[in-house]
mmCIF file of C-alpha atoms in Angstrom:
data_model
loop_
_atom_site.group_PDB
_atom_site.id
_atom_site.type_symbol
_atom_site.label_atom_id
_atom_site.label_comp_id
_atom_site.label_asym_id
_atom_site.label_seq_id
_atom_site.Cartn_x
_atom_site.Cartn_y
_atom_site.Cartn_z
ATOM 1 C CA MET C 1 11.260 3.328 -0.731
ATOM 2 C CA CYS C 2 8.650 3.061 2.066
ATOM 3 C CA ARG C 3 7.507 0.137 4.224
ATOM 4 C CA LEU C 4 3.995 -1.318 4.046
ATOM 5 C CA LEU C 5 1.761 -3.152 6.504
ATOM 6 C CA ALA C 6 -1.774 -4.483 5.958
ATOM 7 C CA TYR C 7 -4.053 -6.609 8.141
ATOM 8 C CA LEU C 8 -7.325 -8.494 7.649
ATOM 9 C CA GLY C 9 -8.916 -10.677 10.305
ATOM 10 C CA SER C 10 -10.343 -10.538 13.800
ATOM 11 C CA SER C 11 -10.771 -7.033 15.173
ATOM 12 C CA ILE C 12 -7.637 -5.785 16.959
ATOM 13 C CA SER C 13 -6.271 -2.493 18.279
ATOM 14 C CA LEU C 14 -3.955 -0.440 16.097
ATOM 15 C CA GLU C 15 -1.541 -0.442 19.031
ATOM 16 C CA LYS C 16 -1.115 -4.219 18.850
ATOM 17 C CA LEU C 17 -0.566 -4.113 15.100
ATOM 18 C CA LEU C 18 1.686 -1.053 14.854
ATOM 19 C CA TYR C 19 3.704 -1.064 18.079
ATOM 20 C CA LYS C 20 3.782 -4.372 19.955
ATOM 21 C CA HIS C 21 6.505 -6.303 18.098
ATOM 22 C CA GLU C 22 10.289 -6.306 17.993
ATOM 23 C CA HIS C 23 10.363 -5.238 14.344
ATOM 24 C CA SER C 24 7.118 -3.260 14.228
ATOM 25 C CA LEU C 25 6.294 -0.704 11.561
ATOM 26 C CA ILE C 26 7.518 1.964 13.994
ATOM 27 C CA VAL C 27 10.921 0.257 14.215
ATOM 28 C CA GLN C 28 11.010 -0.218 10.445
ATOM 29 C CA SER C 29 10.623 3.539 10.044
ATOM 30 C CA TYR C 30 14.067 4.176 11.551
ATOM 31 C CA GLN C 31 15.745 0.753 11.332
ATOM 32 C CA PRO C 32 14.557 -1.140 8.242
ATOM 33 C CA GLN C 33 16.410 -4.333 7.400
ATOM 34 C CA GLU C 34 15.526 -4.939 3.753
ATOM 35 C CA MET C 35 15.437 -1.528 2.087
ATOM 36 C CA ALA C 36 17.741 -1.252 -0.912
ATOM 37 C CA SER C 37 17.605 2.473 -1.746
ATOM 38 C CA ALA C 38 17.299 4.344 1.571
ATOM 39 C CA THR C 39 18.198 4.044 5.251
ATOM 40 C CA VAL C 40 15.149 5.513 7.052
ATOM 41 C CA ASN C 41 11.469 6.237 6.413
ATOM 42 C CA ALA C 42 11.196 9.713 7.880
ATOM 43 C CA ASP C 43 9.038 11.513 5.293
ATOM 44 C CA GLY C 44 5.579 10.901 6.719
ATOM 45 C CA PHE C 45 3.209 8.045 7.401
ATOM 46 C CA GLY C 46 -0.410 7.037 7.182
ATOM 47 C CA VAL C 47 -2.912 4.576 8.592
ATOM 48 C CA GLY C 48 -6.294 3.640 7.110
ATOM 49 C CA TRP C 49 -8.916 1.443 8.741
ATOM 50 C CA TYR C 50 -12.525 0.336 8.421
ATOM 51 C CA HIS C 51 -15.197 0.300 11.124
ATOM 52 C CA PRO C 52 -15.785 -3.397 11.878
ATOM 53 C CA GLN C 53 -19.564 -2.984 12.270
ATOM 54 C CA LYS C 54 -20.487 -0.250 9.802
ATOM 55 C CA ASP C 55 -20.580 -0.228 6.010
ATOM 56 C CA THR C 56 -19.040 3.228 5.768
ATOM 57 C CA GLU C 57 -16.089 4.776 3.979
ATOM 58 C CA PRO C 58 -12.759 4.090 5.706
ATOM 59 C CA TYR C 59 -10.991 6.418 8.109
ATOM 60 C CA THR C 60 -7.453 7.711 7.622
ATOM 61 C CA TYR C 61 -4.857 9.384 9.801
ATOM 62 C CA LYS C 62 -1.881 10.852 7.938
ATOM 63 C CA SER C 63 1.056 13.111 8.705
ATOM 64 C CA SER C 64 4.171 14.430 6.990
ATOM 65 C CA LEU C 65 6.087 13.957 10.263
ATOM 66 C CA PRO C 66 8.216 10.880 10.934
ATOM 67 C CA ILE C 67 5.957 8.334 12.610
ATOM 68 C CA TRP C 68 8.162 8.269 15.706
ATOM 69 C CA ASN C 69 7.633 12.033 16.198
ATOM 70 C CA ASP C 70 3.825 11.963 16.128
ATOM 71 C CA ILE C 71 2.540 12.382 19.693
ATOM 72 C CA ASN C 72 -1.102 11.576 18.851
ATOM 73 C CA LEU C 73 -0.756 8.183 17.185
ATOM 74 C CA PRO C 74 0.120 6.181 20.345
ATOM 75 C CA SER C 75 -3.063 7.348 22.100
ATOM 76 C CA LEU C 76 -5.239 6.892 19.020
ATOM 77 C CA SER C 77 -3.808 3.429 18.506
ATOM 78 C CA ARG C 78 -4.894 2.317 21.970
ATOM 79 C CA TYR C 79 -8.459 3.490 21.264
ATOM 80 C CA ILE C 80 -9.045 2.404 17.655
ATOM 81 C CA GLU C 81 -9.907 -1.191 16.762
ATOM 82 C CA SER C 82 -10.510 -2.603 13.298
ATOM 83 C CA ASP C 83 -10.605 -5.857 11.369
ATOM 84 C CA CYS C 84 -9.012 -4.301 8.266
ATOM 85 C CA VAL C 85 -6.030 -1.934 8.357
ATOM 86 C CA VAL C 86 -3.494 -0.603 5.843
ATOM 87 C CA SER C 87 -0.520 1.528 6.848
ATOM 88 C CA TYR C 88 2.835 2.740 5.631
ATOM 89 C CA VAL C 89 5.904 4.816 6.493
ATOM 90 C CA ARG C 90 7.368 6.949 3.729
ATOM 91 C CA SER C 91 10.803 7.429 2.268
ATOM 92 C CA ALA C 92 10.139 10.070 -0.371
ATOM 93 C CA THR C 93 11.691 9.909 -3.804
ATOM 94 C CA PHE C 94 14.137 12.775 -4.311
ATOM 95 C CA GLY C 95 12.322 15.891 -5.484
ATOM 96 C CA GLN C 96 8.827 14.923 -4.288
ATOM 97 C CA ALA C 97 7.075 17.307 -1.909
ATOM 98 C CA LEU C 98 6.684 16.442 1.778
ATOM 99 C CA ASP C 99 3.037 17.370 2.252
ATOM 100 C CA LEU C 100 -0.208 15.618 3.099
ATOM 101 C CA SER C 101 -1.372 15.411 -0.505
ATOM 102 C CA ASN C 102 1.473 12.984 -1.138
ATOM 103 C CA CYS C 103 0.915 10.896 2.002
ATOM 104 C CA GLN C 104 -0.650 7.460 1.737
ATOM 105 C CA PRO C 105 -3.008 5.670 2.007
ATOM 106 C CA PHE C 106 -4.859 7.195 -0.922
ATOM 107 C CA GLN C 107 -8.627 6.849 -0.766
ATOM 108 C CA LYS C 108 -11.500 6.765 -3.267
ATOM 109 C CA GLU C 109 -14.878 5.953 -1.720
ATOM 110 C CA ARG C 110 -14.487 2.493 -0.091
ATOM 111 C CA LEU C 111 -11.030 1.836 -1.537
ATOM 112 C CA LEU C 112 -7.695 2.360 0.218
ATOM 113 C CA PHE C 113 -4.380 2.072 -1.624
ATOM 114 C CA ILE C 114 -0.738 1.950 -0.524
ATOM 115 C CA HIS C 115 2.387 1.582 -2.667
ATOM 116 C CA ASN C 116 6.031 0.763 -2.044
ATOM 117 C CA GLY C 117 8.340 1.324 -4.979
ATOM 118 C CA LYS C 118 8.870 3.900 -7.682
ATOM 119 C CA ILE C 119 8.690 4.733 -11.333
ATOM 120 C CA ASP C 120 12.190 5.878 -12.195
ATOM 121 C CA LYS C 121 12.361 9.545 -13.252
ATOM 122 C CA PHE C 122 8.582 9.645 -13.031
ATOM 123 C CA ARG C 123 8.059 13.298 -14.033
ATOM 124 C CA GLN C 124 10.175 12.837 -17.161
ATOM 125 C CA SER C 125 8.976 9.350 -18.080
ATOM 126 C CA LEU C 126 5.425 8.214 -17.239
ATOM 127 C CA TYR C 127 3.757 11.282 -15.717
ATOM 128 C CA ARG C 128 2.130 12.425 -18.965
ATOM 129 C CA PRO C 129 1.596 8.950 -20.487
ATOM 130 C CA ILE C 130 -0.352 7.792 -17.421
ATOM 131 C CA ARG C 131 -2.456 10.956 -17.317
ATOM 132 C CA ASN C 132 -3.244 10.587 -21.005
ATOM 133 C CA GLN C 133 -4.994 7.291 -20.218
ATOM 134 C CA LEU C 134 -7.309 8.696 -17.534
ATOM 135 C CA SER C 135 -10.906 9.823 -17.752
ATOM 136 C CA ASP C 136 -11.544 13.445 -16.846
ATOM 137 C CA GLU C 137 -13.083 12.410 -13.527
ATOM 138 C CA ILE C 138 -10.070 10.355 -12.443
ATOM 139 C CA TYR C 139 -7.661 12.963 -13.832
ATOM 140 C CA GLN C 140 -9.311 15.636 -11.674
ATOM 141 C CA TRP C 141 -9.326 13.313 -8.637
ATOM 142 C CA ILE C 142 -5.519 13.341 -8.368
ATOM 143 C CA ASN C 143 -4.400 15.787 -5.656
ATOM 144 C CA GLY C 144 -0.679 15.113 -5.324
ATOM 145 C CA THR C 145 2.371 14.564 -7.490
ATOM 146 C CA THR C 146 3.584 11.064 -6.652
ATOM 147 C CA ASP C 147 3.949 8.077 -8.924
ATOM 148 C CA SER C 148 2.040 6.122 -6.245
ATOM 149 C CA GLU C 149 -1.136 8.161 -6.640
ATOM 150 C CA HIS C 150 -0.910 7.912 -10.423
ATOM 151 C CA ILE C 151 -0.682 4.107 -10.261
ATOM 152 C CA PHE C 152 -3.827 4.148 -8.119
ATOM 153 C CA ALA C 153 -5.446 6.464 -10.670
ATOM 154 C CA LEU C 154 -4.714 3.915 -13.422
ATOM 155 C CA LEU C 155 -6.410 1.269 -11.292
ATOM 156 C CA LEU C 156 -9.422 3.491 -10.596
ATOM 157 C CA ASN C 157 -9.704 4.219 -14.296
ATOM 158 C CA GLU C 158 -9.762 0.485 -15.057
ATOM 159 C CA LEU C 159 -12.503 -0.078 -12.459
ATOM 160 C CA GLN C 160 -14.501 2.861 -13.814
ATOM 161 C CA ASN C 161 -14.306 1.559 -17.379
ATOM 162 C CA ASN C 162 -15.046 -2.029 -16.350
ATOM 163 C CA PRO C 163 -17.337 -1.949 -13.292
ATOM 164 C CA GLY C 164 -17.856 -5.709 -13.374
ATOM 165 C CA LYS C 165 -14.187 -6.483 -12.806
ATOM 166 C CA SER C 166 -12.901 -7.628 -9.435
ATOM 167 C CA LEU C 167 -10.077 -5.814 -7.638
ATOM 168 C CA GLU C 168 -7.759 -8.683 -8.587
ATOM 169 C CA GLN C 169 -8.649 -8.431 -12.273
ATOM 170 C CA ALA C 170 -8.368 -4.646 -12.319
ATOM 171 C CA LEU C 171 -4.978 -4.718 -10.598
ATOM 172 C CA HIS C 172 -3.714 -7.353 -13.021
ATOM 173 C CA VAL C 173 -4.689 -5.253 -16.061
ATOM 174 C CA THR C 174 -3.289 -2.101 -14.441
ATOM 175 C CA LEU C 175 0.101 -3.697 -13.856
ATOM 176 C CA LEU C 176 0.243 -4.983 -17.432
ATOM 177 C CA LYS C 177 -0.500 -1.458 -18.684
ATOM 178 C CA LEU C 178 2.196 -0.131 -16.386
ATOM 179 C CA LYS C 179 4.624 -2.696 -17.785
ATOM 180 C CA GLU C 180 3.817 -1.656 -21.357
ATOM 181 C CA LEU C 181 4.278 2.036 -20.564
ATOM 182 C CA THR C 182 7.510 1.331 -18.704
ATOM 183 C CA GLN C 183 8.981 -0.556 -21.640
ATOM 184 C CA THR C 184 7.779 1.978 -24.215
ATOM 185 C CA HIS C 185 9.346 4.893 -22.345
ATOM 186 C CA ASN C 186 12.527 3.059 -21.377
ATOM 187 C CA THR C 187 12.347 3.416 -17.614
ATOM 188 C CA HIS C 188 11.911 0.949 -14.731
ATOM 189 C CA THR C 189 9.099 0.408 -12.268
ATOM 190 C CA LEU C 190 8.739 -1.107 -8.807
ATOM 191 C CA ALA C 191 5.141 -1.638 -7.742
ATOM 192 C CA ASN C 192 4.438 -3.426 -4.492
ATOM 193 C CA VAL C 193 0.879 -2.322 -3.750
ATOM 194 C CA VAL C 194 -1.993 -3.191 -1.432
ATOM 195 C CA ILE C 195 -5.599 -2.224 -2.139
ATOM 196 C CA SER C 196 -8.623 -2.905 0.071
ATOM 197 C CA ASP C 197 -12.367 -2.360 0.126
ATOM 198 C CA GLY C 198 -12.648 -3.384 3.781
ATOM 199 C CA ASN C 199 -13.583 -6.965 2.927
ATOM 200 C CA ARG C 200 -10.509 -8.006 0.945
ATOM 201 C CA LEU C 201 -6.809 -7.309 0.668
ATOM 202 C CA VAL C 202 -5.334 -7.507 -2.828
ATOM 203 C CA ALA C 203 -1.576 -7.082 -3.035
ATOM 204 C CA SER C 204 1.150 -7.305 -5.655
ATOM 205 C CA ARG C 205 4.897 -7.742 -5.715
ATOM 206 C CA PHE C 206 5.803 -6.465 -9.153
ATOM 207 C CA SER C 207 8.642 -4.880 -11.094
ATOM 208 C CA VAL C 208 9.737 -4.075 -14.629
ATOM 209 C CA LYS C 209 13.474 -3.990 -15.439
ATOM 210 C CA ALA C 210 14.405 -4.077 -11.742
ATOM 211 C CA GLN C 211 14.365 -6.249 -8.628
ATOM 212 C CA PRO C 212 11.064 -5.864 -6.723
ATOM 213 C CA PRO C 213 11.139 -4.759 -3.074
ATOM 214 C CA SER C 214 10.616 -7.319 -0.335
ATOM 215 C CA LEU C 215 7.068 -8.343 0.589
ATOM 216 C CA TYR C 216 5.794 -11.075 2.942
ATOM 217 C CA TRP C 217 2.555 -12.599 4.162
ATOM 218 C CA LEU C 218 1.622 -14.431 7.367
ATOM 219 C CA GLN C 219 -1.546 -16.469 7.892
ATOM 220 C CA ASN C 220 -3.225 -17.479 11.166
ATOM 221 C CA ASP C 221 -0.181 -17.025 13.389
ATOM 222 C CA SER C 222 -0.697 -17.763 17.088
ATOM 223 C CA THR C 223 -0.150 -14.058 17.803
ATOM 224 C CA PHE C 224 -2.800 -13.078 15.230
ATOM 225 C CA SER C 225 -5.271 -15.942 14.912
ATOM 226 C CA ASN C 226 -7.895 -15.870 12.151
ATOM 227 C CA SER C 227 -6.005 -13.233 10.235
ATOM 228 C CA VAL C 228 -3.577 -12.455 7.423
ATOM 229 C CA ILE C 229 -0.789 -9.884 7.610
ATOM 230 C CA ILE C 230 1.038 -8.449 4.597
ATOM 231 C CA ALA C 231 4.274 -6.590 5.344
ATOM 232 C CA SER C 232 7.405 -5.302 3.657
ATOM 233 C CA GLU C 233 9.408 -6.925 6.463
ATOM 234 C CA PRO C 234 8.409 -9.528 9.078
ATOM 235 C CA LEU C 235 7.216 -7.921 12.321
ATOM 236 C CA PHE C 236 8.393 -10.811 14.498
ATOM 237 C CA LYS C 237 9.709 -14.359 14.213
ATOM 238 C CA GLY C 238 7.132 -16.616 12.617
ATOM 239 C CA ASN C 239 6.113 -18.528 9.522
ATOM 240 C CA TRP C 240 6.386 -15.599 7.119
ATOM 241 C CA ASN C 241 6.166 -16.349 3.407
ATOM 242 C CA SER C 242 7.875 -14.275 0.737
ATOM 243 C CA PHE C 243 5.681 -13.168 -2.165
ATOM 244 C CA PRO C 244 6.741 -14.683 -5.492
ATOM 245 C CA GLU C 245 8.060 -12.066 -7.888
ATOM 246 C CA ASN C 246 5.456 -10.616 -10.253
ATOM 247 C CA SER C 247 2.473 -12.051 -8.440
ATOM 248 C CA ILE C 248 -0.874 -10.936 -7.013
ATOM 249 C CA LEU C 249 -2.133 -12.222 -3.667
ATOM 250 C CA SER C 250 -5.761 -11.857 -2.614
ATOM 251 C CA VAL C 251 -7.462 -12.742 0.660
ATOM 252 C CA GLY C 252 -10.982 -12.309 2.008
ATOM 253 C CA LYS C 253 -12.645 -12.553 5.400
ATOM 254 C CA ASP C 254 -12.271 -16.333 5.324
ATOM 255 C CA CYS C 255 -8.464 -15.845 5.270
ATOM 256 C CA ASP C 256 -8.233 -18.088 2.216
ATOM 257 C CA ILE C 257 -5.179 -16.941 0.256
ATOM 258 C CA ARG C 258 -4.931 -17.083 -3.526
ATOM 259 C CA ILE C 259 -1.765 -16.244 -5.466
ATOM 260 C CA ASN C 260 -1.626 -15.734 -9.229
ATOM 261 C CA GLN C 261 1.294 -14.875 -11.455
ATOM 262 C CA ILE C 262 1.141 -11.702 -13.534
#
């Protein structure tokens, strides 16, 4: 079912964000506390970050190894600093390939996308219906086979068709389309997602015909001042807030949080 972690705020090292807490993302990979459908996240991981002083496309580091087995990430994490980071550890849905094309975060130009959840029986239910809604450009962009990448493709298609829409608006419409498809094809969907352009984090806790996975946010904690953290599970003791079900949270560089119901 995966575990997510996203950060926006003052520039920090990846080491501090990923490793330096009692229930860090590394610990959640092998000892999650709030996962309902799996026991470990051993099917790969990924980290995406933006250069704090350059208006460039983001950087990603991904692997199909368990995050605890990657010998390069600890050293990279001590070196890399960023003011905007998204990351995840993967628990693959049965039958999905364990290769880099299916590892998150997914990227399109300035956008990074991560997803925790699933579309039940995706290949038999919404695989074709989602693809039927895509432009040829977005259809050809898809490299992997996961439901996660196809949800991102729906979002990209919405942004392409409506370039004036904000990330929040595009995500809202995308989730409503996903709800309609889910109900039409009699399946269920879990869609906790985070999308970023380097200046904002936009996240949802969303489900159709099922209980959504856990998702929390933390604002301006003494450990991470002038920042917001979004996580599947709290990294440490603090004033963590649970996302309302079927809601979208957005936050910019000013750390001003807005929550809207879907």
